[in-house]
Structure formats: structure tokens, C-alpha cells
Short mmCIF file of C-alpha atoms in Angstrom, two decimals:
data_model
loop_
_atom_site.label_atom_id
_atom_site.label_comp_id
_atom_site.label_asym_id
_atom_site.label_seq_id
_atom_site.Cartn_x
_atom_site.Cartn_y
_atom_site.Cartn_z
CA ALA L 1 -19.48 26.52 52.91
CA GLU L 2 -20.07 26.43 48.81
CA GLU L 3 -16.44 24.68 48.93
CA PHE L 4 -17.00 21.77 50.91
CA LEU L 5 -21.05 21.22 49.27
CA MET L 6 -18.80 21.30 46.02
CA LEU L 7 -16.83 18.89 47.29
CA ILE L 8 -19.79 16.59 48.41
CA ILE L 9 -21.45 16.83 45.04
CA THR L 10 -18.83 16.08 43.18
CA GLY L 11 -15.76 14.37 44.94
CA VAL L 12 -17.45 12.44 47.35
CA THR L 13 -20.98 11.14 45.26
CA ASN L 14 -17.56 9.31 43.30
CA VAL L 15 -17.93 6.76 46.19
CA ALA L 16 -21.73 5.25 44.71
CA CYS L 17 -19.60 2.71 42.26
CA ILE L 18 -18.20 0.93 45.33
CA PRO L 19 -20.72 -1.47 44.92
CA ALA L 20 -20.57 -1.45 41.07
CA LEU L 21 -16.50 -2.67 42.00
CA TYR L 22 -17.90 -5.50 44.03
CA LEU L 23 -20.07 -7.15 41.60
CA LEU L 24 -17.45 -6.92 39.28
CA TYR L 25 -15.00 -8.48 40.94
CA ALA L 26 -17.43 -11.43 42.02
CA LYS L 27 -18.15 -11.71 38.69
CA ARG L 28 -14.60 -12.17 38.42
CA MET L 29 -14.25 -9.57 35.65
CA TYR L 30 -11.12 -7.65 36.94
CA PHE L 31 -9.69 -5.42 33.75
CA GLN L 32 -13.26 -4.09 34.78
CA VAL L 33 -12.46 -4.22 38.60
CA TYR L 34 -9.19 -2.35 37.75
CA LEU L 35 -10.63 -0.20 35.31
CA GLY L 36 -13.00 1.27 38.10
CA ILE L 37 -10.60 1.99 40.41
CA PHE L 38 -8.73 3.85 38.42
CA THR L 39 -11.75 6.17 37.60
CA PHE L 40 -13.23 6.29 40.88
CA ILE L 41 -9.39 7.76 42.23
CA THR L 42 -9.10 9.79 39.14
CA SER L 43 -11.97 11.38 39.49
CA PHE L 44 -12.21 11.69 42.81
CA LEU L 45 -8.95 13.10 43.12
CA TYR L 46 -10.05 15.94 39.85
CA HIS L 47 -13.03 17.24 41.21
CA SER L 48 -12.03 17.10 44.65
CA MET L 49 -9.15 19.65 43.97
CA GLU L 50 -11.24 21.22 41.59
CA SER L 51 -14.23 22.01 44.04
CA VAL L 52 -11.50 23.00 46.69
CA HIS L 53 -9.12 24.89 45.03
CA ILE L 54 -5.76 22.82 45.52
CA LYS L 55 -3.13 23.28 43.17
CA ALA L 56 -1.18 19.98 42.71
CA PHE L 57 -1.34 16.53 44.53
CA TYR L 58 1.88 14.86 42.67
CA LEU L 59 0.27 15.86 39.30
CA ASN L 60 -1.04 19.82 38.74
CA SER L 61 -5.40 19.38 38.52
CA GLY L 62 -5.16 19.11 34.84
CA GLY L 63 -2.91 16.19 34.90
CA TRP L 64 -5.74 14.66 37.16
CA HIS L 65 -8.37 15.92 34.41
CA ARG L 66 -6.53 14.08 31.59
CA LEU L 67 -6.70 11.00 33.25
CA ASP L 68 -9.86 11.39 34.61
CA ASN L 69 -10.84 11.47 30.72
CA ILE L 70 -8.76 8.93 30.13
CA ALA L 71 -10.91 6.58 32.27
CA ALA L 72 -14.11 7.78 31.09
CA ILE L 73 -13.55 6.82 27.80
CA MET L 74 -12.60 3.23 28.78
CA CYS L 75 -15.26 3.33 30.52
CA PHE L 76 -16.99 3.98 27.33
CA ILE L 77 -15.03 0.99 25.10
CA THR L 78 -15.88 -1.46 28.33
CA LEU L 79 -18.73 -0.80 27.96
CA PHE L 80 -19.40 -1.78 24.50
CA ILE L 81 -17.26 -4.18 23.67
CA TYR L 82 -19.66 -5.40 26.84
CA LEU L 83 -22.69 -5.13 25.29
CA MET L 84 -21.61 -6.78 22.22
CA ASP L 85 -21.85 -10.25 23.69
CA ASN L 86 -18.63 -12.31 22.21
CA LEU L 87 -18.78 -15.71 22.54
CA GLN L 88 -15.62 -17.76 24.20
CA LYS L 89 -14.72 -20.74 22.50
CA SER L 90 -15.34 -23.89 25.34
CA PRO L 91 -12.90 -27.39 25.32
CA LYS L 92 -16.16 -29.14 23.60
CA ASP L 93 -16.03 -26.97 20.30
CA LYS L 94 -18.94 -24.95 21.78
CA TYR L 95 -19.71 -21.07 22.11
CA LYS L 96 -20.59 -19.73 24.80
CA SER L 97 -21.60 -16.64 26.31
CA VAL L 98 -19.23 -15.63 29.12
CA PRO L 99 -18.77 -12.40 31.00
CA PHE L 100 -15.30 -11.95 30.16
CA CYS L 101 -14.11 -13.40 27.11
CA ASP L 102 -10.56 -13.69 24.81
CA THR L 103 -12.17 -11.21 22.74
CA ASP L 104 -13.34 -8.82 24.80
CA LEU L 105 -10.12 -8.76 26.74
CA MET L 106 -7.98 -7.98 23.48
CA LEU L 107 -10.46 -5.48 22.27
CA ASN L 108 -10.28 -3.15 25.56
CA MET L 109 -6.60 -3.87 25.75
CA LEU L 110 -6.64 -2.26 22.01
CA GLY L 111 -8.89 0.32 23.56
CA LEU L 112 -6.87 1.44 25.69
CA PHE L 113 -3.60 1.98 24.03
CA ILE L 114 -5.39 3.73 21.41
CA THR L 115 -6.89 5.69 24.26
CA LEU L 116 -3.21 6.74 25.52
CA THR L 117 -1.89 7.28 22.76
CA MET L 118 -4.17 9.44 21.35
#
């Protein structure tokens, strides 16, 4: 009974991110959508395996934990880049605020590279 309760608390609660993923998809913020799906899967698998004491499912618990940490770090990097509100140059040489601009993409890729090489 305790394992089932821990499974619900730590694993199934990750389902709460699905509405946010839908909103990101509707805003065409595809990098964030893929990062969110990656975070959802790794977090769900790590916490579910840990709560029901499964030794390995493709990766062992430590492998899923490392992937979950990478996803969490990238989520914070992406949040901070989004909060920077970088401007995108329009064809009329004016700058405007858009949900995801070229600078954001480059910074996210750099953050991903740095996180993966740590």
C-alpha cells in the first residue's frame, strides 16, 4: 500500500504537466515541448522505479536519475532564457517580443551542450 501511494505521489503527479505542454505546443514553442516531454518521461520513470523498487527498465535507476537531473537543469535554463524576453528582428528592421526567437534557440542549444558535457 505504501509503494502504491508513493507511486501516485512521485510518479503519476507528473501528468499535471500535460496542460502546460499543450499550451507550449499551441504557441509553437517546440523546443520547450520536446524538453517537457523528455522531462515528463525521465521524471516519471525515475520516480516510479524508485517508489516500487524496480532495479532496471532499459536504464537502471541511477541512469534515469541522471537524465531527470539533465531535464530539470534544462527546464530552469529555458525558464530563465524565456524571462530574458529577447527581441526578434522583424523584416521591417523593427524589434519585437515573440515567445521564442533565434537568440533563445541559440542560448537553449548552448545550455543543452554545456549541461550534457558536465
